[in-house]
PDB file of C-alpha atoms in Angstrom:
ATOM      1  CA  UNK A   1      93.695  46.719 122.488  1.00 47.00           C
ATOM      2  CA  UNK A   2      96.458  44.323 123.459  1.00 47.00           C
ATOM      3  CA  UNK A   3     100.017  45.436 124.143  1.00 45.00           C
ATOM      4  CA  UNK A   4     101.163  43.515 121.057  1.00 45.00           C
ATOM      5  CA  UNK A   5      98.639  45.321 118.857  1.00 45.00           C
ATOM      6  CA  UNK A   6      99.700  48.659 120.298  1.00 41.00           C
ATOM      7  CA  UNK A   7     103.318  48.015 119.343  1.00 39.00           C
ATOM      8  CA  UNK A   8     102.315  47.354 115.721  1.00 37.00           C
ATOM      9  CA  UNK A   9     100.510  50.681 115.255  1.00 38.00           C
ATOM     10  CA  UNK A  10     102.361  53.270 113.232  1.00 38.00           C
ATOM     11  CA  UNK A  11     102.681  56.757 114.721  1.00 35.00           C
ATOM     12  CA  UNK A  12     100.285  59.363 113.370  1.00 35.00           C
ATOM     13  CA  UNK A  13     102.106  61.988 111.292  1.00 31.00           C
ATOM     14  CA  UNK A  14     100.382  65.348 111.079  1.00 34.00           C
ATOM     15  CA  UNK A  15     100.442  67.481 107.959  1.00 33.00           C
ATOM     16  CA  UNK A  16     102.817  69.901 109.680  1.00 36.00           C
ATOM     17  CA  UNK A  17     105.234  67.133 110.663  1.00 39.00           C
ATOM     18  CA  UNK A  18     105.164  65.700 107.154  1.00 36.00           C
ATOM     19  CA  UNK A  19     106.485  68.916 105.633  1.00 34.00           C
ATOM     20  CA  UNK A  20     110.278  69.120 105.411  1.00 35.00           C
ATOM     21  CA  UNK A  21     110.101  72.860 106.120  1.00 61.00           C
ATOM     22  CA  UNK A  22     107.613  75.401 107.339  1.00 85.00           C
ATOM     23  CA  UNK A  23     106.838  78.828 105.957  1.00 94.00           C
ATOM     24  CA  UNK A  24     107.516  81.528 108.510  1.00 97.00           C
ATOM     25  CA  UNK A  25     105.847  84.848 109.209  1.00 98.00           C
ATOM     26  CA  UNK A  26     107.531  88.071 108.140  1.00 98.00           C
ATOM     27  CA  UNK A  27     108.721  89.831 111.298  1.00 99.00           C
ATOM     28  CA  UNK A  28     107.968  93.548 111.629  1.00 99.00           C
ATOM     29  CA  UNK A  29     109.864  95.353 114.401  1.00 99.00           C
ATOM     30  CA  UNK A  30     107.972  98.396 115.691  1.00 99.00           C
ATOM     31  CA  UNK A  31     110.094 100.907 117.599  1.00 98.00           C
ATOM     32  CA  UNK A  32     108.239 103.561 119.644  1.00 99.00           C
ATOM     33  CA  UNK A  33     110.762 106.326 120.236  1.00 97.00           C
ATOM     34  CA  UNK A  34     111.912 107.625 123.625  1.00 96.00           C
ATOM     35  CA  UNK A  35     110.294 106.284 126.836  1.00 97.00           C
ATOM     36  CA  UNK A  36     111.033 106.214 130.547  1.00 97.00           C
ATOM     37  CA  UNK A  37     113.418 108.994 131.580  1.00 94.00           C
ATOM     38  CA  UNK A  38     113.265 110.398 128.060  1.00 95.00           C
ATOM     39  CA  UNK A  39     109.838 111.968 127.360  1.00 97.00           C
ATOM     40  CA  UNK A  40     110.789 113.072 123.872  1.00 96.00           C
ATOM     41  CA  UNK A  41     109.297 116.368 122.752  1.00 97.00           C
ATOM     42  CA  UNK A  42     106.545 117.921 124.866  1.00 98.00           C
ATOM     43  CA  UNK A  43     103.690 119.877 123.279  1.00 98.00           C
ATOM     44  CA  UNK A  44     102.288 123.227 124.421  1.00 97.00           C
ATOM     45  CA  UNK A  45      99.394 121.407 126.094  1.00 97.00           C
ATOM     46  CA  UNK A  46     101.669 118.957 127.922  1.00 98.00           C
ATOM     47  CA  UNK A  47     101.460 116.078 125.449  1.00 99.00           C
ATOM     48  CA  UNK A  48     104.443 113.731 125.764  1.00 99.00           C
ATOM     49  CA  UNK A  49     105.884 112.345 122.550  1.00 98.00           C
ATOM     50  CA  UNK A  50     106.800 109.067 124.262  1.00 99.00           C
ATOM     51  CA  UNK A  51     103.135 108.401 125.106  1.00 99.00           C
ATOM     52  CA  UNK A  52     101.768 109.348 121.691  1.00 99.00           C
ATOM     53  CA  UNK A  53     104.181 107.160 119.747  1.00 99.00           C
ATOM     54  CA  UNK A  54     103.706 104.211 122.106  1.00 99.00           C
ATOM     55  CA  UNK A  55      99.960 104.340 121.497  1.00 99.00           C
ATOM     56  CA  UNK A  56     100.442 104.507 117.719  1.00 99.00           C
ATOM     57  CA  UNK A  57     102.906 101.608 117.971  1.00 99.00           C
ATOM     58  CA  UNK A  58     100.421  99.427 119.860  1.00 99.00           C
ATOM     59  CA  UNK A  59      97.744 100.252 117.300  1.00 99.00           C
ATOM     60  CA  UNK A  60     100.133  99.237 114.526  1.00 99.00           C
ATOM     61  CA  UNK A  61     101.049  96.063 116.430  1.00 99.00           C
ATOM     62  CA  UNK A  62      97.402  95.013 116.600  1.00 99.00           C
ATOM     63  CA  UNK A  63      96.947  95.693 112.891  1.00 99.00           C
ATOM     64  CA  UNK A  64     100.036  93.661 111.978  1.00 99.00           C
ATOM     65  CA  UNK A  65      98.891  90.814 114.246  1.00 99.00           C
ATOM     66  CA  UNK A  66      95.631  90.657 112.294  1.00 98.00           C
ATOM     67  CA  UNK A  67      97.508  90.149 109.006  1.00 98.00           C
ATOM     68  CA  UNK A  68      98.105  86.563 107.935  1.00 97.00           C
ATOM     69  CA  UNK A  69     101.813  85.960 107.398  1.00 98.00           C
ATOM     70  CA  UNK A  70     103.087  88.825 109.569  1.00 98.00           C
ATOM     71  CA  UNK A  71     104.372  88.874 113.145  1.00 98.00           C
ATOM     72  CA  UNK A  72     104.959  92.123 115.076  1.00 99.00           C
ATOM     73  CA  UNK A  73     107.586  92.657 117.755  1.00 99.00           C
ATOM     74  CA  UNK A  74     108.152  95.857 119.758  1.00 99.00           C
ATOM     75  CA  UNK A  75     111.362  97.324 121.151  1.00 98.00           C
ATOM     76  CA  UNK A  76     109.371  98.600 124.123  1.00 98.00           C
ATOM     77  CA  UNK A  77     105.785  97.889 125.135  1.00 98.00           C
ATOM     78  CA  UNK A  78     105.591 100.198 128.156  1.00 98.00           C
ATOM     79  CA  UNK A  79     107.081 103.366 129.583  1.00 98.00           C
ATOM     80  CA  UNK A  80     110.729 102.371 129.745  1.00 97.00           C
ATOM     81  CA  UNK A  81     113.848 103.669 128.036  1.00 94.00           C
ATOM     82  CA  UNK A  82     115.720 101.326 125.730  1.00 95.00           C
ATOM     83  CA  UNK A  83     119.079 102.437 124.352  1.00 93.00           C
ATOM     84  CA  UNK A  84     119.313 102.946 120.619  1.00 92.00           C
ATOM     85  CA  UNK A  85     121.732 100.065 120.119  1.00 89.00           C
ATOM     86  CA  UNK A  86     119.605  97.694 122.198  1.00 93.00           C
ATOM     87  CA  UNK A  87     116.646  98.508 119.970  1.00 95.00           C
ATOM     88  CA  UNK A  88     118.617  97.504 116.895  1.00 92.00           C
ATOM     89  CA  UNK A  89     120.134  94.418 118.538  1.00 92.00           C
ATOM     90  CA  UNK A  90     116.672  93.315 119.690  1.00 96.00           C
ATOM     91  CA  UNK A  91     115.433  93.505 116.109  1.00 96.00           C
ATOM     92  CA  UNK A  92     118.479  91.591 114.871  1.00 93.00           C
ATOM     93  CA  UNK A  93     118.138  88.925 117.573  1.00 95.00           C
ATOM     94  CA  UNK A  94     114.519  88.356 116.579  1.00 97.00           C
ATOM     95  CA  UNK A  95     115.424  88.274 112.876  1.00 97.00           C
ATOM     96  CA  UNK A  96     113.295  91.223 111.873  1.00 98.00           C
ATOM     97  CA  UNK A  97     112.482  91.648 108.199  1.00 98.00           C
ATOM     98  CA  UNK A  98     111.476  95.306 108.554  1.00 98.00           C
ATOM     99  CA  UNK A  99     112.061  97.987 111.180  1.00 98.00           C
ATOM    100  CA  UNK A 100     109.929 101.098 111.639  1.00 99.00           C
ATOM    101  CA  UNK A 101     110.725 103.724 114.284  1.00 98.00           C
ATOM    102  CA  UNK A 102     107.814 105.987 115.250  1.00 99.00           C
ATOM    103  CA  UNK A 103     108.347 109.562 116.464  1.00 97.00           C
ATOM    104  CA  UNK A 104     106.676 112.968 116.610  1.00 98.00           C
ATOM    105  CA  UNK A 105     108.612 115.942 115.263  1.00 96.00           C
ATOM    106  CA  UNK A 106     109.328 119.185 117.127  1.00 96.00           C
ATOM    107  CA  UNK A 107     110.668 122.648 116.441  1.00 95.00           C
ATOM    108  CA  UNK A 108     111.525 125.742 118.521  1.00 94.00           C
ATOM    109  CA  UNK A 109     108.814 127.445 116.473  1.00 95.00           C
ATOM    110  CA  UNK A 110     105.118 126.614 116.370  1.00 96.00           C
ATOM    111  CA  UNK A 111     104.636 127.009 112.612  1.00 96.00           C
ATOM    112  CA  UNK A 112     106.355 123.880 111.185  1.00 95.00           C
ATOM    113  CA  UNK A 113     103.941 121.068 110.438  1.00 96.00           C
ATOM    114  CA  UNK A 114     103.617 117.832 108.501  1.00 96.00           C
ATOM    115  CA  UNK A 115     105.019 114.325 108.546  1.00 96.00           C
ATOM    116  CA  UNK A 116     108.333 113.017 107.235  1.00 96.00           C
ATOM    117  CA  UNK A 117     110.133 109.732 106.600  1.00 97.00           C
ATOM    118  CA  UNK A 118     113.856 109.079 107.087  1.00 94.00           C
ATOM    119  CA  UNK A 119     116.286 106.324 106.163  1.00 93.00           C
ATOM    120  CA  UNK A 120     119.935 105.827 107.033  1.00 89.00           C
ATOM    121  CA  UNK A 121     122.824 107.140 104.995  1.00 82.00           C
ATOM    122  CA  UNK A 122     126.565 106.720 105.500  1.00 74.00           C
ATOM    123  CA  UNK A 123     127.199 109.902 103.595  1.00 74.00           C
ATOM    124  CA  UNK A 124     125.893 113.434 103.969  1.00 68.00           C
ATOM    125  CA  UNK A 125     122.360 114.041 105.208  1.00 64.00           C
ATOM    126  CA  UNK A 126     119.770 115.068 102.641  1.00 57.00           C
ATOM    127  CA  UNK A 127     119.273 118.405 104.416  1.00 63.00           C
ATOM    128  CA  UNK A 128     120.597 120.383 107.355  1.00 70.00           C
ATOM    129  CA  UNK A 129     117.376 119.752 109.272  1.00 73.00           C
ATOM    130  CA  UNK A 130     117.764 115.989 108.706  1.00 71.00           C
ATOM    131  CA  UNK A 131     121.340 116.169 109.998  1.00 61.00           C
ATOM    132  CA  UNK A 132     120.290 118.126 113.102  1.00 68.00           C
ATOM    133  CA  UNK A 133     117.440 115.700 113.811  1.00 78.00           C
ATOM    134  CA  UNK A 134     119.720 112.659 113.553  1.00 75.00           C
ATOM    135  CA  UNK A 135     122.331 114.275 115.795  1.00 72.00           C
ATOM    136  CA  UNK A 136     119.724 115.058 118.447  1.00 74.00           C
ATOM    137  CA  UNK A 137     118.315 111.518 118.324  1.00 76.00           C
ATOM    138  CA  UNK A 138     121.773 109.943 118.490  1.00 68.00           C
ATOM    139  CA  UNK A 139     122.623 111.943 121.639  1.00 74.00           C
ATOM    140  CA  UNK A 140     119.645 110.562 123.576  1.00 69.00           C
ATOM    141  CA  UNK A 141     121.524 107.696 125.251  1.00 64.00           C
ATOM    142  CA  UNK A 142     124.091 110.092 126.700  1.00 54.00           C
ATOM    143  CA  UNK A 143     121.364 112.571 127.677  1.00 50.00           C
ATOM    144  CA  UNK A 144     119.609 110.035 129.914  1.00 48.00           C
ATOM    145  CA  UNK A 145     122.923 108.633 131.181  1.00 47.00           C
ATOM    146  CA  UNK A 146     122.720 105.238 129.488  1.00 47.00           C
ATOM    147  CA  UNK A 147     125.145 105.625 126.613  1.00 52.00           C
ATOM    148  CA  UNK A 148     128.872 105.894 126.118  1.00 46.00           C
ATOM    149  CA  UNK A 149     130.899 108.303 124.060  1.00 43.00           C
ATOM    150  CA  UNK A 150     130.071 106.704 120.735  1.00 47.00           C
ATOM    151  CA  UNK A 151     127.946 104.107 119.030  1.00 50.00           C
ATOM    152  CA  UNK A 152     129.627 100.889 117.934  1.00 54.00           C
ATOM    153  CA  UNK A 153     126.905 100.398 115.327  1.00 52.00           C
ATOM    154  CA  UNK A 154     128.223 103.403 113.448  1.00 49.00           C
ATOM    155  CA  UNK A 155     131.826 102.259 113.671  1.00 50.00           C
ATOM    156  CA  UNK A 156     131.420  98.502 113.156  1.00 52.00           C
ATOM    157  CA  UNK A 157     128.302  97.324 111.344  1.00 51.00           C
ATOM    158  CA  UNK A 158     127.652 100.086 108.857  1.00 49.00           C
ATOM    159  CA  UNK A 159     130.386  99.014 106.507  1.00 49.00           C
ATOM    160  CA  UNK A 160     129.036  95.495 106.139  1.00 54.00           C
ATOM    161  CA  UNK A 161     128.833  94.641 102.451  1.00 42.00           C
ATOM    162  CA  UNK A 162     125.190  93.661 102.867  1.00 52.00           C
ATOM    163  CA  UNK A 163     124.315  97.188 103.865  1.00 64.00           C
ATOM    164  CA  UNK A 164     124.593  98.487 100.283  1.00 75.00           C
ATOM    165  CA  UNK A 165     121.553  96.473  99.257  1.00 86.00           C
ATOM    166  CA  UNK A 166     119.758  97.097 102.555  1.00 90.00           C
ATOM    167  CA  UNK A 167     120.100 100.873 102.213  1.00 89.00           C
ATOM    168  CA  UNK A 168     118.500 100.693  98.771  1.00 92.00           C
ATOM    169  CA  UNK A 169     115.698  98.535 100.172  1.00 96.00           C
ATOM    170  CA  UNK A 170     115.202 101.021 103.001  1.00 95.00           C
ATOM    171  CA  UNK A 171     114.612 103.770 100.460  1.00 95.00           C
ATOM    172  CA  UNK A 172     111.993 101.641  98.727  1.00 97.00           C
ATOM    173  CA  UNK A 173     110.318 100.858 102.050  1.00 98.00           C
ATOM    174  CA  UNK A 174     110.432 104.519 103.062  1.00 97.00           C
ATOM    175  CA  UNK A 175     108.796 105.526  99.786  1.00 97.00           C
ATOM    176  CA  UNK A 176     105.919 103.114 100.408  1.00 98.00           C
ATOM    177  CA  UNK A 177     105.425 104.561 103.889  1.00 98.00           C
ATOM    178  CA  UNK A 178     105.650 108.140 102.624  1.00 97.00           C
ATOM    179  CA  UNK A 179     103.090 107.535  99.879  1.00 96.00           C
ATOM    180  CA  UNK A 180     100.597 106.245 102.448  1.00 97.00           C
ATOM    181  CA  UNK A 181     101.026 108.702 105.320  1.00 96.00           C
ATOM    182  CA  UNK A 182     100.367 111.590 102.926  1.00 94.00           C
ATOM    183  CA  UNK A 183      96.721 110.491 103.071  1.00 93.00           C
ATOM    184  CA  UNK A 184      96.729 111.238 106.817  1.00 95.00           C
ATOM    185  CA  UNK A 185      98.934 114.330 107.163  1.00 92.00           C
ATOM    186  CA  UNK A 186     100.613 116.767 104.800  1.00 89.00           C
ATOM    187  CA  UNK A 187     104.102 115.571 103.892  1.00 90.00           C
ATOM    188  CA  UNK A 188     106.802 118.072 104.820  1.00 88.00           C
ATOM    189  CA  UNK A 189     109.378 117.337 102.124  1.00 85.00           C
ATOM    190  CA  UNK A 190     109.444 116.286  98.482  1.00 81.00           C
ATOM    191  CA  UNK A 191     110.758 112.791  99.204  1.00 92.00           C
ATOM    192  CA  UNK A 192     112.283 110.373 101.695  1.00 95.00           C
ATOM    193  CA  UNK A 193     114.975 112.076 103.791  1.00 93.00           C
ATOM    194  CA  UNK A 194     118.393 110.608 104.685  1.00 88.00           C
ATOM    195  CA  UNK A 195     120.601 111.018 107.740  1.00 86.00           C
ATOM    196  CA  UNK A 196     122.885 108.951 110.008  1.00 83.00           C
ATOM    197  CA  UNK A 197     120.332 107.746 112.575  1.00 85.00           C
ATOM    198  CA  UNK A 198     121.884 105.146 114.892  1.00 86.00           C
ATOM    199  CA  UNK A 199     118.552 103.380 115.334  1.00 88.00           C
ATOM    200  CA  UNK A 200     118.406 102.787 111.565  1.00 89.00           C
ATOM    201  CA  UNK A 201     121.953 101.446 111.395  1.00 84.00           C
ATOM    202  CA  UNK A 202     121.283  97.704 111.077  1.00 82.00           C
ATOM    203  CA  UNK A 203     122.833  96.188 107.943  1.00 79.00           C
ATOM    204  CA  UNK A 204     120.489  93.186 107.813  1.00 88.00           C
ATOM    205  CA  UNK A 205     116.992  94.598 107.261  1.00 94.00           C
ATOM    206  CA  UNK A 206     115.337  97.690 105.739  1.00 96.00           C
ATOM    207  CA  UNK A 207     114.601 100.395 108.308  1.00 96.00           C
ATOM    208  CA  UNK A 208     112.766 103.697 108.347  1.00 97.00           C
ATOM    209  CA  UNK A 209     111.979 106.395 110.893  1.00 96.00           C
ATOM    210  CA  UNK A 210     108.630 108.184 110.696  1.00 98.00           C
ATOM    211  CA  UNK A 211     107.961 111.617 112.166  1.00 96.00           C
ATOM    212  CA  UNK A 212     104.170 111.471 112.380  1.00 98.00           C
ATOM    213  CA  UNK A 213     103.420 115.188 112.965  1.00 98.00           C
ATOM    214  CA  UNK A 214     104.806 118.241 114.793  1.00 98.00           C
ATOM    215  CA  UNK A 215     103.948 118.053 118.470  1.00 98.00           C
ATOM    216  CA  UNK A 216     105.322 121.612 118.813  1.00 98.00           C
ATOM    217  CA  UNK A 217     102.548 122.893 116.520  1.00 98.00           C
ATOM    218  CA  UNK A 218      99.398 123.413 118.664  1.00 98.00           C
ATOM    219  CA  UNK A 219      97.059 122.284 115.884  1.00 98.00           C
ATOM    220  CA  UNK A 220      99.143 119.192 115.151  1.00 98.00           C
ATOM    221  CA  UNK A 221      99.450 118.478 118.872  1.00 99.00           C
ATOM    222  CA  UNK A 222      95.651 118.296 118.984  1.00 98.00           C
ATOM    223  CA  UNK A 223      95.798 115.847 116.096  1.00 98.00           C
ATOM    224  CA  UNK A 224      98.348 113.700 117.917  1.00 98.00           C
ATOM    225  CA  UNK A 225      96.109 113.642 120.997  1.00 98.00           C
ATOM    226  CA  UNK A 226      93.226 112.304 118.883  1.00 98.00           C
ATOM    227  CA  UNK A 227      92.664 108.506 118.952  1.00 99.00           C
ATOM    228  CA  UNK A 228      91.173 108.763 115.452  1.00 98.00           C
ATOM    229  CA  UNK A 229      94.331 110.394 114.059  1.00 98.00           C
ATOM    230  CA  UNK A 230      96.549 107.844 115.785  1.00 99.00           C
ATOM    231  CA  UNK A 231      94.520 105.012 114.304  1.00 99.00           C
ATOM    232  CA  UNK A 232      94.684 106.498 110.806  1.00 98.00           C
ATOM    233  CA  UNK A 233      98.440 106.924 111.165  1.00 98.00           C
ATOM    234  CA  UNK A 234      98.824 103.299 112.274  1.00 99.00           C
ATOM    235  CA  UNK A 235      96.702 102.163 109.326  1.00 99.00           C
ATOM    236  CA  UNK A 236      98.817 104.197 106.902  1.00 98.00           C
ATOM    237  CA  UNK A 237     101.988 102.627 108.317  1.00 99.00           C
ATOM    238  CA  UNK A 238     100.478  99.175 107.849  1.00 99.00           C
ATOM    239  CA  UNK A 239      99.596 100.071 104.261  1.00 99.00           C
ATOM    240  CA  UNK A 240     103.226 101.065 103.661  1.00 99.00           C
ATOM    241  CA  UNK A 241     104.458  97.802 105.168  1.00 99.00           C
ATOM    242  CA  UNK A 242     102.054  95.747 103.066  1.00 98.00           C
ATOM    243  CA  UNK A 243     102.980  97.685  99.945  1.00 98.00           C
ATOM    244  CA  UNK A 244     106.660  96.926 100.489  1.00 98.00           C
ATOM    245  CA  UNK A 245     106.049  93.237 101.230  1.00 98.00           C
ATOM    246  CA  UNK A 246     103.936  92.862  98.082  1.00 96.00           C
ATOM    247  CA  UNK A 247     107.010  93.690  96.020  1.00 96.00           C
ATOM    248  CA  UNK A 248     109.757  92.442  98.342  1.00 97.00           C
ATOM    249  CA  UNK A 249     108.428  89.524 100.376  1.00 97.00           C
ATOM    250  CA  UNK A 250     111.216  87.975 102.503  1.00 96.00           C
ATOM    251  CA  UNK A 251     112.376  84.538 101.252  1.00 95.00           C
ATOM    252  CA  UNK A 252     110.969  81.566 103.125  1.00 96.00           C
ATOM    253  CA  UNK A 253     107.877  83.406 104.321  1.00 97.00           C
ATOM    254  CA  UNK A 254     104.214  82.750 103.689  1.00 96.00           C
ATOM    255  CA  UNK A 255     104.084  86.159 101.996  1.00 97.00           C
ATOM    256  CA  UNK A 256     106.781  85.095  99.530  1.00 96.00           C
ATOM    257  CA  UNK A 257     104.999  81.811  98.794  1.00 94.00           C
ATOM    258  CA  UNK A 258     101.784  83.690  98.098  1.00 89.00           C
ATOM    259  CA  UNK A 259     103.599  86.135  95.845  1.00 79.00           C
ATOM    260  CA  UNK A 260     105.214  83.281  93.897  1.00 74.00           C
ATOM    261  CA  UNK A 261     101.855  81.529  93.546  1.00 72.00           C
ATOM    262  CA  UNK A 262     100.213  84.679  92.191  1.00 70.00           C
ATOM    263  CA  UNK A 263     103.028  85.220  89.703  1.00 68.00           C
ATOM    264  CA  UNK A 264     102.715  81.600  88.583  1.00 64.00           C
ATOM    265  CA  UNK A 265      98.968  82.015  88.067  1.00 61.00           C
ATOM    266  CA  UNK A 266      99.498  85.140  85.971  1.00 58.00           C
ATOM    267  CA  UNK A 267     102.189  83.378  83.934  1.00 59.00           C
ATOM    268  CA  UNK A 268      99.860  80.502  83.024  1.00 55.00           C
ATOM    269  CA  UNK A 269      96.838  82.640  82.173  1.00 57.00           C
TER     270      UNK A 269
END
C-alpha cells in the first residue's frame, strides 16, 4: 500500500465508538464491618466477627461480579480498619448505587439469635436495641483511636433534600434483603429496623446494614464458622440486591435498559 493510499483510508469506527453513550454497570458497595484493630464481637469459641463478615463480603463480591450489569466494590478487602466516614466517602467517590454493610450481632447473653436488617433514620430508632446497636457502632472510630468527637456526616449531609427519597428507597432495599435472608436464618424482628447508623448516612444511595446472626450464641457461632452458611448468606444478600434492582434499576445502567426493554415488550404483547 502506498503512502497516498494510506492517507485516503477512513479510520475504522468500532460499535462502541459509534455509540454516543455507553450503558454503565450498577455499582454495589459491600462494607465488611470492623477490621484491623477492631475485631468486632468475639464468639465463645474465639470466632472474630471481622473475619466472618469479610469472608461473607468476598463471597458476595464474587457473586455480584458474575452478574451481568453489576460491579462490586469493597470498603476493605483485607484485615484493616477503615473509619466509618471513609467507608461512606469511598462509596460516594465510586458512585455507588447501593450500599450493604455486613455484620454479626452480639449480646451479653447467649440466648438471642436470628438475623436483622437496619436502615438509617434521622428520627427516633425503631427500638431501644436498635438505638443501642447504632450507638455502639458509631463509637467504633473513637474506640480504636481513629475518630474525633463527632461525625460530620450526621451534622452536614443528613439534611440534604435528596435524603428524603433515599431513606424511602433504603427501606425498600432493606425489605428485599430481609425477605431473602429469612430463608437462611430466622429473622429476629417483624420488619426492617431503623436507627442513626453513621455508616448508613449517605444521602445519595440506598443503604442497609445486615446483622447476619448472633456470634454470641454458641449455636449461631457454629453457623457463622460454616463455609456453607456463609455462602447461603451471601447468596441471599445477592437475591435481595437483584430484587431491588429489578424494581429500581439505576438510570443509565444496563439493568435499567433491560428493564425498559422488558416493559416495552409487555406493553406491545
